[in-house]
């Protein structure tokens, strides 16, 4: 019997789950027996992703930057699929800007998605998790939480904040048997990243350099991030909370060269 044929473990919610790393996480959780609800902004993309996942899984339209929508979205998930056992806070936006260039409104818009929404989604999922006697939250941070490069300071600040949020929530929710961990991806092969490199002046040279700076000699695949997320979501990680797991091919372990 395949994992997809196994009895459902419960309900998992993946924000930003309609494409890229988020969809890979949703697919892996599905394959491990979870019923999955994916949250996203765009109806057409979300419906297509849910159809790809299969009939037991759902798309719920929700822009997590809209804090008024979040409680209604989680209530919809619970009505259709039951209380939430696993929450993956994956939704995120990136913005390149210097300290001088960034406007206050841009800062607020980025923080609303990349940091504040994680707290609000946990808040919305909490009653259901408590009713189930526990749960697991996995926050998708980034290697930028530890080290970064010029021009990405608001993103780096948000992802560093995500690690602080993870540690604090892990302590606050431990008495409820709710574990909270973070995953910090490095460079991962997603369509936006490929497009970014294809737009460079010498794309093949830039891509080759990117591969070579990784100790493992390549960048990551979305499924490799998803596998770590699924482990942290599972009972196999039952003694893991408040932790941050780097999935970066060893990039953060080396000096620049």
Tab-separated table of C-alpha atoms in Angstrom, residues 3 65 78-79 106 111 148 152 197 205 211 219 229 243 251-252:
chain	number	residue	atom	x	y	z
A	3	UNK	CA	1.501	6.360	1.455
A	65	UNK	CA	-1.617	40.087	4.298
A	78	UNK	CA	-12.263	23.399	9.789
A	79	UNK	CA	-15.830	23.195	8.470
A	106	UNK	CA	6.800	48.786	1.460
A	111	UNK	CA	6.347	42.358	7.157
A	148	UNK	CA	22.469	37.835	3.635
A	152	UNK	CA	17.810	42.637	0.888
A	197	UNK	CA	19.114	34.015	-13.608
A	205	UNK	CA	28.085	31.650	-16.339
A	211	UNK	CA	26.184	25.786	-8.408
A	219	UNK	CA	21.255	24.207	-5.527
A	229	UNK	CA	9.113	20.155	6.564
A	243	UNK	CA	14.621	24.551	16.305
A	251	UNK	CA	26.311	27.153	1.795
A	252	UNK	CA	26.021	28.714	5.252
